[in-house]
Tab-separated table of C-alpha atoms in Angstrom:
chain	number	residue	atom	x	y	z
A	116	MET	CA	64.507	-17.252	60.856
A	117	ALA	CA	63.514	-13.955	61.744
A	118	THR	CA	63.067	-11.337	58.898
A	119	GLN	CA	64.882	-7.771	59.700
A	120	HIS	CA	61.917	-4.837	60.187
A	121	LYS	CA	62.171	-1.512	62.084
A	122	GLN	CA	63.141	-0.270	64.155
A	123	ILE	CA	62.267	2.531	66.993
A	124	ASP	CA	65.295	4.815	67.895
A	125	GLU	CA	65.536	5.827	71.464
A	126	GLN	CA	64.041	8.675	70.780
A	127	THR	CA	60.978	8.029	69.531
A	128	LEU	CA	60.758	4.822	72.923
A	129	GLU	CA	60.984	8.048	74.914
A	130	ASN	CA	58.042	10.301	72.887
A	131	LEU	CA	56.098	6.980	73.411
A	132	LEU	CA	57.186	7.030	76.536
A	133	TYR	CA	56.086	10.301	77.687
A	134	LEU	CA	52.463	10.167	75.136
A	135	SER	CA	52.000	6.919	76.873
A	136	ARG	CA	52.097	7.968	80.602
A	137	LEU	CA	54.473	5.354	81.128
A	138	SER	CA	57.554	5.546	83.485
A	139	PRO	CA	60.816	2.987	82.667
A	140	GLU	CA	61.808	2.100	85.778
A	141	SER	CA	59.728	-1.096	86.454
A	142	THR	CA	61.413	-1.973	83.113
A	143	ASP	CA	64.752	-1.752	81.658
A	144	MET	CA	64.705	-0.023	78.223
A	145	ALA	CA	66.145	-3.082	76.248
A	146	THR	CA	63.052	-4.876	77.128
A	147	LEU	CA	60.246	-2.511	76.095
A	148	LYS	CA	62.472	-1.400	73.202
A	149	LYS	CA	61.928	-4.317	71.845
A	150	GLN	CA	58.291	-5.052	72.830
A	151	VAL	CA	57.490	-2.076	70.506
A	152	ASP	CA	60.185	-3.148	68.266
A	153	ASP	CA	58.058	-6.255	68.033
A	154	ILE	CA	54.697	-4.179	67.912
A	155	VAL	CA	56.175	-2.552	65.067
A	156	GLY	CA	57.064	-6.299	63.444
A	157	TYR	CA	53.231	-6.834	63.320
A	158	PHE	CA	52.262	-4.065	62.128
A	159	GLU	CA	53.606	-4.497	59.033
A	160	ILE	CA	53.306	-7.899	58.685
A	161	LEU	CA	49.847	-6.996	58.488
A	162	SER	CA	50.185	-4.365	55.845
A	163	LYS	CA	51.363	-6.747	53.473
A	164	TYR	CA	47.791	-7.759	52.964
A	165	ASP	CA	45.660	-6.647	50.798
A	166	ASP	CA	43.292	-4.183	52.287
A	167	SER	CA	41.328	-2.291	49.617
A	168	GLU	CA	38.254	-4.476	49.630
A	169	ASN	CA	35.725	-2.037	50.355
A	170	PRO	CA	34.665	-3.538	54.067
A	171	TYR	CA	30.288	-1.989	53.253
A	172	ASP	CA	30.440	-4.407	50.086
A	173	ALA	CA	28.868	-7.034	52.503
A	174	TYR	CA	25.333	-4.215	52.721
A	175	PRO	CA	22.995	-3.594	51.077
A	176	LYS	CA	23.505	-0.056	49.339
A	177	THR	CA	20.870	2.766	48.899
A	178	GLN	CA	20.259	4.928	46.805
A	179	ALA	CA	19.044	8.049	47.410
A	180	ASP	CA	16.444	8.824	44.708
A	181	LYS	CA	14.333	5.254	46.582
A	182	LEU	CA	14.317	7.138	49.482
A	183	ARG	CA	10.783	8.971	50.623
A	184	ASP	CA	9.832	12.295	50.121
A	185	ASP	CA	10.687	14.322	52.963
A	186	SER	CA	7.460	16.178	53.689
A	187	VAL	CA	4.918	17.337	55.958
A	188	VAL	CA	1.173	14.923	56.017
A	189	ALA	CA	-1.109	15.000	58.851
A	190	GLY	CA	-0.862	13.370	61.763
A	191	LEU	CA	-3.119	11.755	63.571
A	192	GLU	CA	-5.645	12.842	65.568
A	193	ILE	CA	-6.663	12.981	69.244
A	194	SER	CA	-9.983	11.917	69.438
A	195	ASP	CA	-8.509	8.727	67.387
A	196	VAL	CA	-5.026	8.715	69.765
A	197	LYS	CA	-7.894	8.208	72.570
A	198	LYS	CA	-9.099	4.844	70.804
A	199	VAL	CA	-5.876	3.780	71.007
A	200	SER	CA	-6.134	3.074	74.343
A	201	LYS	CA	-7.757	3.162	77.793
A	202	ASP	CA	-5.328	4.845	79.731
A	203	PHE	CA	-5.098	8.479	77.559
A	204	MET	CA	-5.640	11.593	80.013
A	205	ASP	CA	-4.679	15.175	79.134
A	206	GLY	CA	-2.182	14.043	76.663
A	207	TYR	CA	-0.232	10.861	78.289
A	208	PHE	CA	-0.192	7.716	77.956
A	209	GLN	CA	-0.006	6.431	81.540
A	210	VAL	CA	1.888	3.607	81.781
A	211	PRO	CA	3.326	1.024	84.990
A	212	LYS	CA	5.642	2.423	86.696
A	213	VAL	CA	8.935	1.359	86.511
A	214	LEU	CA	11.249	3.143	89.671
A	215	GLY	CA	11.365	2.482	92.962
A	216	GLU	CA	9.250	-0.657	94.518
A	217	GLY	CA	8.793	-3.420	92.181
A	218	ALA	CA	11.040	-2.325	89.737
């Protein structure tokens, strides 16, 4: 048994066609109107379900007071960075070529 739901009027259908850049030449307006009415009916069915639950409750919460202080600290010295890799020259690490042959 089909339930009654709101139906869109012809002006709204024309506006939807204009906004979606569709033309009614490919199908007749009665078929198109019925399809849009069915879509509106689906939304009315979905609106009956309770959506008051917060979807973010599944994720851990972060307290602002537990975050680290935003303070400037000393970084690594260049002499320490040079010890990390033997391929350090002029302030850069040498890495394998990614573009070109062999990629």
